[in-house]
Amino acid sequence: MISFESDYTQGAHEKILEQLLKTNMEKLSGYGDDKYCESAKKKIREACGCPEADVHFLVGGTQTNLTVIASMLRSYEGVVAADTGHISTHEAGAIELSGHKVLTLPQHDGKLSPDVLRAYLAGFYADANHDHAVFPGMVYISHPTEYGTLYTKAELEALSATCKEYNIPLYMDGARLGYGLMSSDTDATLVDIARLCDVFYIGGTKVGALCGEAVVFTRNNTPPHFMTVIKQHGALLAKGRLLGIQFDTLFTDGLYFDISRHAIRMADKMRDIFTSRGYEFFINTTTNQIFIILEDSKMKELESSVAFGFWEKKDPTHTVVRFATSWATTKEDIDILEKLL
Amino acid sequence: MISFESDYTQGAHEKILEQLLKTNMEKLSGYGDDKYCESAKKKIREACGCPEADVHFLVGGTQTNLTVIASMLRSYEGVVAADTGHISTHEAGAIELSGHKVLTLPQHDGKLSPDVLRAYLAGFYADANHDHAVFPGMVYISHPTEYGTLYTKAELEALSATCKEYNIPLYMDGARLGYGLMSSDTDATLVDIARLCDVFYIGGTKVGALCGEAVVFTRNNTPPHFMTVIKQHGALLAKGRLLGIQFDTLFTDGLYFDISRHAIRMADKMRDIFTSRGYEFFINTTTNQIFIILEDSKMKELESSVAFGFWEKKDPTHTVVRFATSWATTKEDIDILEKLL
Amino acid sequence: MISFESDYTQGAHEKILEQLLKTNMEKLSGYGDDKYCESAKKKIREACGCPEADVHFLVGGTQTNLTVIASMLRSYEGVVAADTGHISTHEAGAIELSGHKVLTLPQHDGKLSPDVLRAYLAGFYADANHDHAVFPGMVYISHPTEYGTLYTKAELEALSATCKEYNIPLYMDGARLGYGLMSSDTDATLVDIARLCDVFYIGGTKVGALCGEAVVFTRNNTPPHFMTVIKQHGALLAKGRLLGIQFDTLFTDGLYFDISRHAIRMADKMRDIFTSRGYEFFINTTTNQIFIILEDSKMKELESSVAFGFWEKKDPTHTVVRFATSWATTKEDIDILEKLL
Amino acid sequence: MISFESDYTQGAHEKILEQLLKTNMEKLSGYGDDKYCESAKKKIREACGCPEADVHFLVGGTQTNLTVIASMLRSYEGVVAADTGHISTHEAGAIELSGHKVLTLPQHDGKLSPDVLRAYLAGFYADANHDHAVFPGMVYISHPTEYGTLYTKAELEALSATCKEYNIPLYMDGARLGYGLMSSDTDATLVDIARLCDVFYIGGTKVGALCGEAVVFTRNNTPPHFMTVIKQHGALLAKGRLLGIQFDTLFTDGLYFDISRHAIRMADKMRDIFTSRGYEFFINTTTNQIFIILEDSKMKELESSVAFGFWEKKDPTHTVVRFATSWATTKEDIDILEKLL
């Protein structure tokens, strides 16, 4: 039995565990005020080509989205997102619990199109009654998206320009950012992202860490007393070292990029196998998530020897399923899959 | 210059003002604990044919929606509404500010179709990941809708049955309820509504009162300590008499129904005029709101002698506008309009 | 049976009702965009000696406190108040529902002492762990206080100076402001208050109106999109005229001050009566609220012929009760009380 | 340089790291649906002598407090706590951000006295105006308290009985529960706590884990859809295994109790040293936190060779400081401290 169920089914990259072990008995201050957090922040600033960036570590994705978004919006503002965005669908109303509406726009390939965004913003302010509606106060995108797709540099530039025009921040959810950066078909680098986004996060949980996401404010735009805001959301880890050590390891000698590249190579192989076997793709992706349309009988058959994720019903007799690779996927897993198909 | 801009441009029905004047110097307890509130509640229970109904008075519509909805939802629940519902669009995110998502479904003629609702609820619970999503905890409908349309009794019965099946309350926003009840083309009575809804409100502000909405819980289902909840939302009027006296007057000798019927007669006349002059209706309504598609040049021309509401752009050269009658519309106003068109 | 139960037991001053009647059938825009609101704002700005003041009308006191406070605080900030402040005790947790802590300090005569405030603020920032605590983001005072006492001009100046030093706004709850301004023993004028407070409200509900409070931002410091914020809290009245007309009347020819002065004269007479009869005062006040300590047997006896408010148990055999005068109190009421005592 | 700064300055007990390493490459489902979480829950239920207990794992203390409290309160309810309780002082307003007031009562030795609680609850309901106040909806205690003190079994029984009488849950914050259970001077066992509290949490972060707290609902009283509530607060860990494996290890062969007992032995030795050297204790504790009053000159001197926590200024020339032992404190550290003093 092999598994491609998701990219968070296994623990952490071995170098992370080694480093946790090695530093375990050091006495360090709590709440992120330790040398490993400092070192990790420095390395992230360098990787982003953004010396003035302010970096904070949080534990998980929903927590990060809610803390960042709530801290940057005024009460009368909502966050604009594709209707398939993670905050729109699978975060149990965390954004609304914090008092803010998710203003959903139609997605294209899981993405928020610059044209759709521009038309929406122009329309909002053109409406004479907009004072009775929720103001767009921020734009949320995920990269890769929930559908495994990627924004091009040109798309990010267009989104960023529109946000600037309307004076609202552009926020990128990078839960799987590593896989997006190392995709075989992308022109948007981490430096581009740091330049074009006002704030984004570099996902750790799904890219080799036990837990942890690194939030990057790129323009001296950290909300005041952000540490207190993190605390207030129950998101401040007492043993901040756990996050610092993990990100310090991931950003030492390019580990984050190497393990992401590995996942992409495994995914590319998998895509080749599906293609050569004549499987139908639900959507074309170049990252670590592959969406396949299976006949239900075929799905049942496969389930006995390989684990994958249910995505959605396509029609009464077909289902969309997801195969995900990760930093931990092995060549052997892929070979077994090849034989199975 | 005549005006059909909205149904809240004039003060209150003269009988309300008379009664306010007459009772003005009586010394009454505050916060709704007075004989006029008691009397009004009794009359409303009778009009609803619902002796066990619990009635509360609030000041305005958004306030009522937010207080009722927030008091009936658990934190992980949202309220289902048509995407054109007032809470979805024009309440400035009041529901989200209270922590809850508005779960929007596509509208049909401004209404939430029982079929669409049923399919959504079935789909929600069929989704294996629904524990990561916002639970549907309540259904919101407006009657008349924001587009002036009405639910039939059969539609209300179907919605009610679906809500019962899923054990979630059905809530009706009756900001313009009087106009809905007195429409020339409806089979849903106030007694039907009280029987089919778990909670609804009878709008005063748009139907002859200075302010005030009467919330009716129909099944011994008032949330605990609802008075404290009202207070907590800043919605408890110190001089509760202001609401009690108004609703007591409106529900004495059928005044609420009489003045609503008058508005409908005026609207029917207006509809005849538009029809006979060949104007195009944006949507067919039988209540006090009439939506007309005007060429922009014609709209400009009319604006100099009659006030109406901008609704939305139809296309580059046409606009949808709204003409509303009310309890205060006069035969003379209609005659002048007729001459103008 | 006479009543001194509270200052909100009767309707509105007759001039207000006259004006409501007179303007009733005028067609006016909704949501406060009408000429009466404009006129009232102008008159209030003049009365405050503050041409740049921005005035908004809300319906009730708790609503006003919560809307103003929530709109001026950041998420990590709380509002500082005396532990007897209305927001600390009798608003059902409205401030906390909006996400903010009320940071209570010990009261003196119902007031927040400038020394106590200064010591608290200095101590807060001196605490090395204050990043884990709620930041003081605003200071709330009521004038008159819940105990009927008043701040001197010197006290207001000291509070204002401290707030400026710490860069946090000073907010005055003026639910009974008229009675405070017309007290026989005060040196703080409305102009002083407008000069020393960043924001305050002029109470209408308890000073002759059916409902309504006028919020005054004194320093071009209105929170952005405040109308939307009001709407979002369910506090935007559709028929804004109801508030505009009332405040326009109250601020025409000094009516607000005249009726307040009347209430104070009645209270002064009442104080003389209590004093001459040897009653014990719970606290010395010079406004329209008088707190008397009664033996429980005496209290029972009085209750049969006069209504007053229960305040608190003093000891097992004594109770503190409140007698309140208002704009509507008559000389006859006072005479009857004199005979009773 | 030695450190007794806090009990969260070092990583995790070596057995936890070993187990994380050993299980690292196993493929497990996310969000706590894995065999290690199951096993840990089973062991915790057994240790609590409470087969029907429902156990959930969260990441940190503030997060746990806010998620549990918000999920169990209705909107009009607050949580009662000692004024020195962690939620009252050092959680940055997390409870208020969730919409609820912390109703503080005076502490005795850092504890909430059953008499004080009973008097407060009786007084609340005796107040005729309590409908305008925040209802007490839950009682929060910490054990050990923030001052290192412990409740006796009799005190817990009295608190529990009072809570039952008023039908509100008793919640215990057990951030340092292990140290409380292993104190040399306590009669309250884990089984007692599970019997007397409606819900409590077993602290991991401060007792040998990298992170993690185990919430125990003891009476089939888990709030509905609690997993979704956890998610909604951003508190659901994708790799739930991280928490499951840690608690499974801590509750295997009594490790949690053994390492807690060790910390207490170290603290007892430290107390003996302070006593024999004539140091003044700020408060008598029998757990792992020791509060000493130091002359400021002495404090400065000590700081060069030993790290400890600042607690509060006692008077202009004296300071209260905290020395904490933990699962990781060594005999050598204590010996060095002895020489230093």
CSV table of C-alpha atoms in Angstrom, one decimal, chain A residues 2-14 17-18 20-21 23-31 59-60 62-63 66 86 90-95 97 204-211 228-229 231-239 241-242 327-329 333, chain D residues 2-14 17-18 20-21 23-31 59-60 62-63 66 86 90-95 97 204-211 228-229 231-239 241-242 327-329 333:
chain,number,residue,atom,x,y,z
A,2,ILE,CA,1.4,3.3,-1.1
A,3,SER,CA,0.0,6.8,-0.3
A,4,PHE,CA,-0.2,10.0,-2.2
A,5,GLU,CA,-3.0,11.3,0.0
A,6,SER,CA,-1.5,14.6,0.8
A,7,ASP,CA,1.7,16.5,1.5
A,8,TYR,CA,1.4,16.4,5.3
A,9,THR,CA,1.2,12.7,6.0
A,10,GLN,CA,4.8,12.3,7.2
A,11,GLY,CA,6.9,14.0,9.9
A,12,ALA,CA,9.7,16.4,9.2
A,13,HIS,CA,12.8,16.4,7.1
A,14,GLU,CA,15.5,14.5,8.9
A,17,LEU,CA,14.8,16.5,13.6
A,18,GLU,CA,18.6,16.3,13.9
A,20,LEU,CA,15.9,19.8,17.2
A,21,LEU,CA,17.8,17.0,18.9
A,23,THR,CA,19.8,22.0,20.3
A,24,ASN,CA,17.3,20.4,22.7
A,25,MET,CA,18.9,21.2,26.0
A,26,GLU,CA,20.0,24.7,25.2
A,27,LYS,CA,18.2,27.2,27.4
A,28,LEU,CA,16.5,29.8,25.2
A,29,SER,CA,14.1,32.6,25.9
A,30,GLY,CA,10.5,32.0,24.9
A,31,TYR,CA,8.1,33.5,22.5
A,59,VAL,CA,2.2,27.5,13.7
A,60,GLY,CA,-0.4,26.7,11.0
A,62,THR,CA,-5.5,28.9,8.9
A,63,GLN,CA,-4.0,30.5,12.0
A,66,LEU,CA,-6.7,34.7,10.1
A,86,HIS,CA,-8.8,28.3,1.0
A,90,HIS,CA,-12.0,25.2,4.0
A,91,GLU,CA,-11.1,27.3,7.0
A,92,ALA,CA,-14.4,26.8,8.9
A,93,GLY,CA,-15.3,30.5,8.8
A,94,ALA,CA,-12.1,31.6,10.6
A,95,ILE,CA,-12.0,34.9,8.8
A,97,LEU,CA,-15.2,34.7,13.1
A,204,GLY,CA,6.6,25.0,6.4
A,205,THR,CA,3.9,22.4,7.4
A,206,LYS,CA,3.5,21.1,3.9
A,207,VAL,CA,7.1,21.5,2.9
A,208,GLY,CA,9.2,19.5,5.3
A,209,ALA,CA,8.4,20.9,8.7
A,210,LEU,CA,6.5,19.4,11.6
A,211,CYS,CA,4.6,22.7,11.7
A,228,THR,CA,0.6,41.0,20.8
A,229,VAL,CA,-1.9,40.4,18.0
A,231,LYS,CA,-0.7,36.3,21.2
A,232,GLN,CA,-4.3,37.5,21.2
A,233,HIS,CA,-5.2,35.0,18.5
A,234,GLY,CA,-3.6,32.2,20.6
A,235,ALA,CA,-0.9,31.9,17.9
A,236,LEU,CA,2.2,32.7,19.9
A,237,LEU,CA,4.2,29.6,20.7
A,238,ALA,CA,5.9,29.6,24.1
A,239,LYS,CA,8.8,27.5,22.8
A,241,ARG,CA,12.5,27.8,19.1
A,242,LEU,CA,10.5,25.0,17.6
A,327,TRP,CA,9.5,16.4,0.1
A,328,ALA,CA,9.2,12.8,1.3
A,329,THR,CA,8.0,11.0,-1.8
A,333,ASP,CA,6.5,5.0,-4.5
D,2,ILE,CA,22.7,28.9,35.2
D,3,SER,CA,19.0,29.6,34.5
D,4,PHE,CA,15.8,29.2,36.4
D,5,GLU,CA,14.0,31.7,34.2
D,6,SER,CA,11.0,29.6,33.4
D,7,ASP,CA,9.9,26.1,32.7
D,8,TYR,CA,9.8,26.5,29.0
D,9,THR,CA,13.4,27.4,28.2
D,10,GLN,CA,14.4,23.9,27.0
D,11,GLY,CA,13.2,21.6,24.2
D,12,ALA,CA,11.4,18.3,25.0
D,13,HIS,CA,12.1,15.3,27.1
D,14,GLU,CA,14.4,13.0,25.2
D,17,LEU,CA,12.3,13.3,20.5
D,18,GLU,CA,13.2,9.6,20.2
D,20,LEU,CA,9.2,11.6,16.9
D,21,LEU,CA,12.3,10.3,15.2
D,23,THR,CA,7.7,7.4,13.8
D,24,ASN,CA,8.8,10.2,11.4
D,25,MET,CA,8.4,8.5,8.1
D,26,GLU,CA,5.1,6.7,8.9
D,27,LYS,CA,2.3,8.0,6.7
D,28,LEU,CA,-0.6,9.1,8.9
D,29,SER,CA,-3.8,11.0,8.3
D,30,GLY,CA,-3.9,14.6,9.3
D,31,TYR,CA,-5.8,16.7,11.8
D,59,VAL,CA,-1.0,23.6,20.6
D,60,GLY,CA,-0.7,26.2,23.3
D,62,THR,CA,-3.8,30.8,25.4
D,63,GLN,CA,-5.2,29.1,22.3
D,66,LEU,CA,-9.8,30.9,24.3
D,86,HIS,CA,-3.8,34.1,33.3
D,90,HIS,CA,-1.4,37.9,30.4
D,91,GLU,CA,-3.3,36.6,27.4
D,92,ALA,CA,-3.5,39.9,25.5
D,93,GLY,CA,-7.2,40.1,25.6
D,94,ALA,CA,-7.7,36.8,23.8
D,95,ILE,CA,-10.9,36.1,25.7
D,97,LEU,CA,-11.4,39.2,21.3
D,204,GLY,CA,2.4,19.7,27.8
D,205,THR,CA,4.4,22.8,26.8
D,206,LYS,CA,5.7,23.5,30.3
D,207,VAL,CA,5.9,19.8,31.3
D,208,GLY,CA,8.3,18.2,28.9
D,209,ALA,CA,6.7,18.7,25.5
D,210,LEU,CA,7.8,20.9,22.6
D,211,CYS,CA,4.2,22.2,22.5
D,228,THR,CA,-14.7,22.6,13.5
D,229,VAL,CA,-14.5,25.1,16.4
D,231,LYS,CA,-10.2,24.7,13.2
D,232,GLN,CA,-12.1,28.0,13.2
D,233,HIS,CA,-9.8,29.4,15.9
D,234,GLY,CA,-6.8,28.4,13.8
D,235,ALA,CA,-5.9,25.8,16.4
D,236,LEU,CA,-6.2,22.6,14.4
D,237,LEU,CA,-2.7,21.2,13.6
D,238,ALA,CA,-2.4,19.6,10.2
D,239,LYS,CA,0.2,17.2,11.5
D,241,ARG,CA,0.7,13.4,15.0
D,242,LEU,CA,3.1,16.0,16.6
D,327,TRP,CA,11.5,18.5,34.1
D,328,ALA,CA,15.0,19.5,32.8
D,329,THR,CA,16.5,21.0,35.9
D,333,ASP,CA,22.1,23.6,38.6
